[in-house]
Amino acid sequence: MSNQSETHGPDLTGGVPANSLTEGAPLLGHVQGEPVILVRRGSELFAIGATCSHYGGPLADGLVVDDTVRCPWHHACFSLRTGEALGAPALSPVAGYEIVQRAGQVFVTGKRAKAGSVRRVARPGAPTPRSVAIVGAGAAGNSAADELRLLGFEGAIALFDRDHEAPYDRPNLSKDYLAGTVQDALLPLQPSGYYEERGIELVRGRQVAAVDPGRKRLTFDDGTEREFGAIVLATGADPVRLALSGESGPPVHYLRTLADSRAIIKSAEGARRAVVLGASFIGLEVAASLRARKIEVHVVAPDRRPLERVLGPELGDFIRGLHEQHGVVFHLGAKASGVTGTGVVLEDGGRLDADFIVAGIGVRPATALAEQAGLRVEKGIVVDAHLETATPGVFAVGDVARWPNPRGGGLVRIEHWVLAQRQGQAVARTIVGDRARFTDVPFFWSQHYDISINYVGHAERWDAIEVDGSLEAHDGSVRYRSGGRVLAVASIFRDRENLEAEVAMEREIGDHHG
């Protein structure tokens, strides 16, 4: 996270020459002590706040696309006309500014009055449900509720979650929060009172026991029932749990919820050594966070390299080396078979002492409700390009959904936070009558110490990998190709290149579906 409190560039209230502005290149300046970007697009000029409302990324280093700008860090998208947040992970707008031109100079005179909370209204004449139930208040569910109100939906919205803390910033749980550099106050996705102000019924700590898709009815664990006009299933995924033999030993943790992260932090207090089972993104981010707490970390995984199946051998070797430089010890080609009173027993008979254990061996989509309801489930809840199940008015979004890959290759299910948020926003648009296909390009980032890996696209398999630059010098990109076509790009400190790859994939989809 960042706080751009220092002023850089010209004072835009004093004016800059109009002919000094380069088409589509943000000029960073300041207005009354706040950072602002000034952008020329053709004959139009725009000025908005320069700091992304997600994690504080520098929009001056972002990519201008039409009348929007994208954040270089995590690909949030903002309107240059209004400052509103158009694409996750940003949920809040940045300020818009007034511009005056005279005598060949451009002056940014001050902030515009804040726009209303409704961005667009429901499409006139489009049939809309009287109410919407959203089961799951994670990335997808929270975004769906938020976007419905921004789109002018006036019906009742109820957001249910079994977690007593939701909605919160889940990616932080394995990163800065677990490392101890981000506190609880920064985790909620929305400020206190947000849901009440927008008329969103937020019900936490409530388990939905059954769904009747035809009647749009939810049955809760206490036997009560409620009916709605539409249902959005955003139940996410649950950690795969281990069956370890042996005596009672060190505590075994999984990481999916805020309570899980807090439990790991509590175990870390006064601990000397931890064993992480699994070299997944979660497992390795946990390892990095525990090293930040000066805990000795051993990672046990069956793979030859960390993350090789997702990122390939080059990035896998780089990530292993990065973690080893920070003191992590790897036990690859190994699996845990049990626990003892003091640690972990490996399948080959080896033993690793541990004060606590964290298992990060993957997740499974939480499809039990859908299966009980008779919805089509095949490695996730199957939906169409509008994220709707075969039952009209019943949708699925986020980690639990399996939908048609707009770049071809059949159905796909992807466990990315930003993608889940964007699916929530997309399903809200569908509900209010804008039935566009969901074609967003997947994006995620993974933090390891001071290195962030940005990944755009989706490649389950590839026939060629191209490395440009130097991963070891922390200036490189990796392209995953199949049949000569770029399926995905991973990059280290090449944020603009990653954004450009995203735009290229979007245009390819547009050409295919146009």
mmCIF file of C-alpha atoms in Angstrom, residues 201-413:
data_model
loop_
_atom_site.group_PDB
_atom_site.id
_atom_site.type_symbol
_atom_site.label_atom_id
_atom_site.label_comp_id
_atom_site.label_asym_id
_atom_site.label_seq_id
_atom_site.Cartn_x
_atom_site.Cartn_y
_atom_site.Cartn_z
ATOM 1 C CA GLU A 201 -29.118 -5.927 4.135
ATOM 2 C CA LEU A 202 -25.841 -7.473 5.310
ATOM 3 C CA VAL A 203 -26.384 -10.676 7.301
ATOM 4 C CA ARG A 204 -23.189 -12.142 8.745
ATOM 5 C CA GLY A 205 -22.699 -15.420 10.560
ATOM 6 C CA ARG A 206 -25.725 -16.948 8.815
ATOM 7 C CA GLN A 207 -25.597 -20.285 7.025
ATOM 8 C CA VAL A 208 -27.792 -20.930 3.984
ATOM 9 C CA ALA A 209 -28.785 -24.593 4.254
ATOM 10 C CA ALA A 210 -30.723 -25.046 1.003
ATOM 11 C CA VAL A 211 -31.704 -23.290 -2.222
ATOM 12 C CA ASP A 212 -34.901 -23.805 -4.229
ATOM 13 C CA PRO A 213 -33.935 -22.365 -7.642
ATOM 14 C CA GLY A 214 -37.418 -22.455 -9.165
ATOM 15 C CA ARG A 215 -39.051 -20.548 -6.322
ATOM 16 C CA LYS A 216 -35.937 -18.460 -5.632
ATOM 17 C CA ARG A 217 -36.187 -19.571 -2.034
ATOM 18 C CA LEU A 218 -33.415 -19.773 0.569
ATOM 19 C CA THR A 219 -33.684 -21.984 3.636
ATOM 20 C CA PHE A 220 -31.414 -21.110 6.539
ATOM 21 C CA ASP A 221 -29.817 -23.303 9.174
ATOM 22 C CA ASP A 222 -32.493 -22.335 11.708
ATOM 23 C CA GLY A 223 -35.251 -23.546 9.370
ATOM 24 C CA THR A 224 -36.512 -20.105 8.330
ATOM 25 C CA GLU A 225 -37.148 -19.392 4.646
ATOM 26 C CA ARG A 226 -37.097 -16.321 2.413
ATOM 27 C CA GLU A 227 -37.981 -15.816 -1.252
ATOM 28 C CA PHE A 228 -36.388 -13.373 -3.694
ATOM 29 C CA GLY A 229 -36.666 -12.293 -7.308
ATOM 30 C CA ALA A 230 -33.136 -13.453 -8.161
ATOM 31 C CA ILE A 231 -30.350 -15.378 -6.449
ATOM 32 C CA VAL A 232 -26.619 -14.952 -6.893
ATOM 33 C CA LEU A 233 -24.464 -17.808 -5.607
ATOM 34 C CA ALA A 234 -21.051 -16.454 -4.604
ATOM 35 C CA THR A 235 -20.081 -19.202 -2.183
ATOM 36 C CA GLY A 236 -16.392 -19.229 -3.125
ATOM 37 C CA ALA A 237 -14.117 -22.148 -2.353
ATOM 38 C CA ASP A 238 -12.984 -24.056 0.719
ATOM 39 C CA PRO A 239 -9.443 -25.220 1.555
ATOM 40 C CA VAL A 240 -8.536 -28.825 0.818
ATOM 41 C CA ARG A 241 -7.947 -30.435 4.207
ATOM 42 C CA LEU A 242 -5.333 -33.028 5.019
ATOM 43 C CA ALA A 243 -5.812 -36.352 6.727
ATOM 44 C CA LEU A 244 -2.589 -36.637 8.725
ATOM 45 C CA SER A 245 -2.066 -39.699 10.876
ATOM 46 C CA GLY A 246 -0.340 -39.754 14.205
ATOM 47 C CA GLU A 247 -0.626 -38.334 17.651
ATOM 48 C CA SER A 248 -1.833 -34.913 18.603
ATOM 49 C CA GLY A 249 0.891 -32.507 17.569
ATOM 50 C CA PRO A 250 1.405 -28.857 16.665
ATOM 51 C CA PRO A 251 -1.683 -26.958 15.502
ATOM 52 C CA VAL A 252 -2.482 -27.320 11.783
ATOM 53 C CA HIS A 253 -3.841 -24.141 10.182
ATOM 54 C CA TYR A 254 -5.610 -23.433 6.903
ATOM 55 C CA LEU A 255 -5.969 -19.940 5.476
ATOM 56 C CA ARG A 256 -9.208 -18.756 3.932
ATOM 57 C CA THR A 257 -10.827 -16.401 6.448
ATOM 58 C CA LEU A 258 -9.798 -13.527 8.677
ATOM 59 C CA ALA A 259 -10.233 -15.829 11.659
ATOM 60 C CA ASP A 260 -7.782 -18.261 10.033
ATOM 61 C CA SER A 261 -5.183 -15.517 9.551
ATOM 62 C CA ARG A 262 -5.591 -14.370 13.134
ATOM 63 C CA ALA A 263 -5.143 -17.938 14.347
ATOM 64 C CA ILE A 264 -1.852 -18.222 12.440
ATOM 65 C CA ILE A 265 -0.688 -14.911 13.888
ATOM 66 C CA LYS A 266 -1.492 -16.149 17.383
ATOM 67 C CA SER A 267 0.473 -19.364 16.795
ATOM 68 C CA ALA A 268 3.375 -17.286 15.468
ATOM 69 C CA GLU A 269 3.654 -15.342 18.707
ATOM 70 C CA GLY A 270 6.715 -16.738 20.436
ATOM 71 C CA ALA A 271 7.126 -19.514 17.847
ATOM 72 C CA ARG A 272 10.537 -20.429 16.464
ATOM 73 C CA ARG A 273 9.746 -22.699 13.530
ATOM 74 C CA ALA A 274 6.859 -23.411 11.157
ATOM 75 C CA VAL A 275 6.253 -25.955 8.416
ATOM 76 C CA VAL A 276 4.197 -24.935 5.384
ATOM 77 C CA LEU A 277 2.645 -27.831 3.468
ATOM 78 C CA GLY A 278 2.227 -26.934 -0.187
ATOM 79 C CA ALA A 279 4.145 -24.560 -2.476
ATOM 80 C CA SER A 280 0.970 -22.850 -3.749
ATOM 81 C CA PHE A 281 0.587 -19.079 -3.994
ATOM 82 C CA ILE A 282 -1.056 -19.069 -0.569
ATOM 83 C CA GLY A 283 1.607 -21.363 0.914
ATOM 84 C CA LEU A 284 4.498 -19.269 -0.383
ATOM 85 C CA GLU A 285 2.895 -15.961 0.576
ATOM 86 C CA VAL A 286 2.412 -17.389 4.072
ATOM 87 C CA ALA A 287 6.076 -18.431 4.092
ATOM 88 C CA ALA A 288 7.157 -14.889 3.159
ATOM 89 C CA SER A 289 4.896 -13.350 5.797
ATOM 90 C CA LEU A 290 6.204 -15.682 8.503
ATOM 91 C CA ARG A 291 9.785 -14.857 7.529
ATOM 92 C CA ALA A 292 8.874 -11.200 8.056
ATOM 93 C CA ARG A 293 8.063 -12.260 11.615
ATOM 94 C CA LYS A 294 11.533 -13.866 11.910
ATOM 95 C CA ILE A 295 10.160 -17.415 12.052
ATOM 96 C CA GLU A 296 12.157 -20.271 10.532
ATOM 97 C CA VAL A 297 10.082 -21.701 7.673
ATOM 98 C CA HIS A 298 10.289 -25.088 5.934
ATOM 99 C CA VAL A 299 8.104 -25.676 2.847
ATOM 100 C CA VAL A 300 7.122 -29.252 1.956
ATOM 101 C CA ALA A 301 5.672 -29.923 -1.509
ATOM 102 C CA PRO A 302 5.522 -32.821 -3.994
ATOM 103 C CA ASP A 303 6.509 -30.636 -6.960
ATOM 104 C CA ARG A 304 9.959 -30.341 -8.542
ATOM 105 C CA ARG A 305 9.636 -26.558 -8.434
ATOM 106 C CA PRO A 306 7.293 -24.149 -6.679
ATOM 107 C CA LEU A 307 4.365 -23.102 -8.896
ATOM 108 C CA GLU A 308 5.810 -24.812 -11.981
ATOM 109 C CA ARG A 309 2.406 -26.015 -13.183
ATOM 110 C CA VAL A 310 1.075 -22.440 -13.124
ATOM 111 C CA LEU A 311 4.104 -20.305 -13.986
ATOM 112 C CA GLY A 312 6.544 -22.689 -15.683
ATOM 113 C CA PRO A 313 10.118 -23.658 -14.776
ATOM 114 C CA GLU A 314 11.754 -20.260 -15.251
ATOM 115 C CA LEU A 315 9.534 -18.381 -12.831
ATOM 116 C CA GLY A 316 9.366 -21.445 -10.577
ATOM 117 C CA ASP A 317 13.150 -21.449 -10.200
ATOM 118 C CA PHE A 318 13.172 -17.678 -9.654
ATOM 119 C CA ILE A 319 10.552 -17.907 -6.907
ATOM 120 C CA ARG A 320 12.394 -20.744 -5.202
ATOM 121 C CA GLY A 321 15.636 -18.748 -5.274
ATOM 122 C CA LEU A 322 13.887 -15.644 -3.970
ATOM 123 C CA HIS A 323 12.499 -17.518 -0.981
ATOM 124 C CA GLU A 324 15.796 -19.267 -0.307
ATOM 125 C CA GLN A 325 17.538 -15.888 -0.274
ATOM 126 C CA HIS A 326 15.160 -14.987 2.555
ATOM 127 C CA GLY A 327 15.925 -18.148 4.494
ATOM 128 C CA VAL A 328 13.087 -20.483 3.486
ATOM 129 C CA VAL A 329 14.104 -24.145 3.347
ATOM 130 C CA PHE A 330 12.394 -26.263 0.658
ATOM 131 C CA HIS A 331 11.691 -29.999 0.829
ATOM 132 C CA LEU A 332 10.498 -30.656 -2.714
ATOM 133 C CA GLY A 333 9.381 -34.004 -4.074
ATOM 134 C CA ALA A 334 8.076 -34.728 -0.590
ATOM 135 C CA LYS A 335 4.744 -35.136 1.151
ATOM 136 C CA ALA A 336 3.667 -35.158 4.777
ATOM 137 C CA SER A 337 2.198 -38.413 6.027
ATOM 138 C CA GLY A 338 1.546 -37.555 9.651
ATOM 139 C CA VAL A 339 2.391 -35.532 12.715
ATOM 140 C CA THR A 340 4.183 -36.190 15.939
ATOM 141 C CA GLY A 341 4.099 -34.283 19.174
ATOM 142 C CA THR A 342 6.853 -32.028 17.856
ATOM 143 C CA GLY A 343 6.244 -31.657 14.131
ATOM 144 C CA VAL A 344 5.697 -33.307 10.758
ATOM 145 C CA VAL A 345 6.497 -36.810 9.506
ATOM 146 C CA LEU A 346 7.328 -37.104 5.795
ATOM 147 C CA GLU A 347 6.429 -40.069 3.587
ATOM 148 C CA ASP A 348 10.122 -41.033 3.325
ATOM 149 C CA GLY A 349 10.357 -41.184 7.119
ATOM 150 C CA GLY A 350 12.018 -37.802 7.578
ATOM 151 C CA ARG A 351 10.873 -35.539 10.391
ATOM 152 C CA LEU A 352 10.622 -31.773 10.623
ATOM 153 C CA ASP A 353 10.194 -30.003 13.941
ATOM 154 C CA ALA A 354 7.506 -27.299 13.990
ATOM 155 C CA ASP A 355 5.727 -25.135 16.523
ATOM 156 C CA PHE A 356 2.812 -24.933 14.096
ATOM 157 C CA ILE A 357 1.852 -26.077 10.593
ATOM 158 C CA VAL A 358 0.110 -24.221 7.763
ATOM 159 C CA ALA A 359 -1.445 -26.277 4.962
ATOM 160 C CA GLY A 360 -1.876 -24.584 1.590
ATOM 161 C CA ILE A 361 -2.553 -27.424 -0.814
ATOM 162 C CA GLY A 362 -5.381 -25.891 -2.793
ATOM 163 C CA VAL A 363 -9.115 -25.241 -2.581
ATOM 164 C CA ARG A 364 -12.318 -26.801 -3.892
ATOM 165 C CA PRO A 365 -15.329 -24.816 -5.122
ATOM 166 C CA ALA A 366 -18.116 -24.692 -2.524
ATOM 167 C CA THR A 367 -20.796 -26.328 -4.662
ATOM 168 C CA ALA A 368 -22.842 -28.197 -2.015
ATOM 169 C CA LEU A 369 -25.794 -25.776 -2.199
ATOM 170 C CA ALA A 370 -25.885 -25.950 -5.984
ATOM 171 C CA GLU A 371 -25.668 -29.737 -6.011
ATOM 172 C CA GLN A 372 -28.515 -29.998 -3.511
ATOM 173 C CA ALA A 373 -30.536 -27.593 -5.640
ATOM 174 C CA GLY A 374 -30.091 -29.712 -8.765
ATOM 175 C CA LEU A 375 -28.047 -27.118 -10.631
ATOM 176 C CA ARG A 376 -25.440 -28.296 -13.108
ATOM 177 C CA VAL A 377 -22.134 -28.787 -11.322
ATOM 178 C CA GLU A 378 -18.967 -29.859 -13.136
ATOM 179 C CA LYS A 379 -15.849 -28.739 -11.249
ATOM 180 C CA GLY A 380 -17.857 -25.675 -10.294
ATOM 181 C CA ILE A 381 -21.348 -24.290 -10.887
ATOM 182 C CA VAL A 382 -21.800 -24.172 -14.662
ATOM 183 C CA VAL A 383 -23.105 -20.846 -16.005
ATOM 184 C CA ASP A 384 -23.459 -19.267 -19.433
ATOM 185 C CA ALA A 385 -21.634 -16.227 -20.791
ATOM 186 C CA HIS A 386 -23.980 -14.019 -18.739
ATOM 187 C CA LEU A 387 -23.024 -15.925 -15.554
ATOM 188 C CA GLU A 388 -26.542 -17.374 -15.341
ATOM 189 C CA THR A 389 -27.344 -21.014 -14.598
ATOM 190 C CA ALA A 390 -29.863 -22.990 -16.635
ATOM 191 C CA THR A 391 -32.502 -21.730 -14.182
ATOM 192 C CA PRO A 392 -33.388 -18.134 -15.154
ATOM 193 C CA GLY A 393 -32.692 -15.658 -12.396
ATOM 194 C CA VAL A 394 -30.159 -17.877 -10.619
ATOM 195 C CA PHE A 395 -26.524 -16.859 -11.128
ATOM 196 C CA ALA A 396 -23.105 -17.974 -9.936
ATOM 197 C CA VAL A 397 -19.973 -15.812 -9.726
ATOM 198 C CA GLY A 398 -16.461 -15.920 -8.335
ATOM 199 C CA ASP A 399 -14.394 -18.953 -7.369
ATOM 200 C CA VAL A 400 -17.416 -21.261 -7.509
ATOM 201 C CA ALA A 401 -18.452 -20.406 -11.084
ATOM 202 C CA ARG A 402 -17.427 -22.226 -14.268
ATOM 203 C CA TRP A 403 -18.195 -20.217 -17.389
ATOM 204 C CA PRO A 404 -17.332 -20.158 -21.129
ATOM 205 C CA ASN A 405 -13.796 -18.917 -21.677
ATOM 206 C CA PRO A 406 -14.179 -15.951 -24.082
ATOM 207 C CA ARG A 407 -10.779 -16.768 -25.591
ATOM 208 C CA GLY A 408 -11.898 -20.312 -26.410
ATOM 209 C CA GLY A 409 -11.209 -23.708 -24.908
ATOM 210 C CA GLY A 410 -14.561 -24.505 -23.301
ATOM 211 C CA LEU A 411 -15.525 -23.887 -19.699
ATOM 212 C CA VAL A 412 -13.105 -22.415 -17.199
ATOM 213 C CA ARG A 413 -13.037 -21.768 -13.445
#
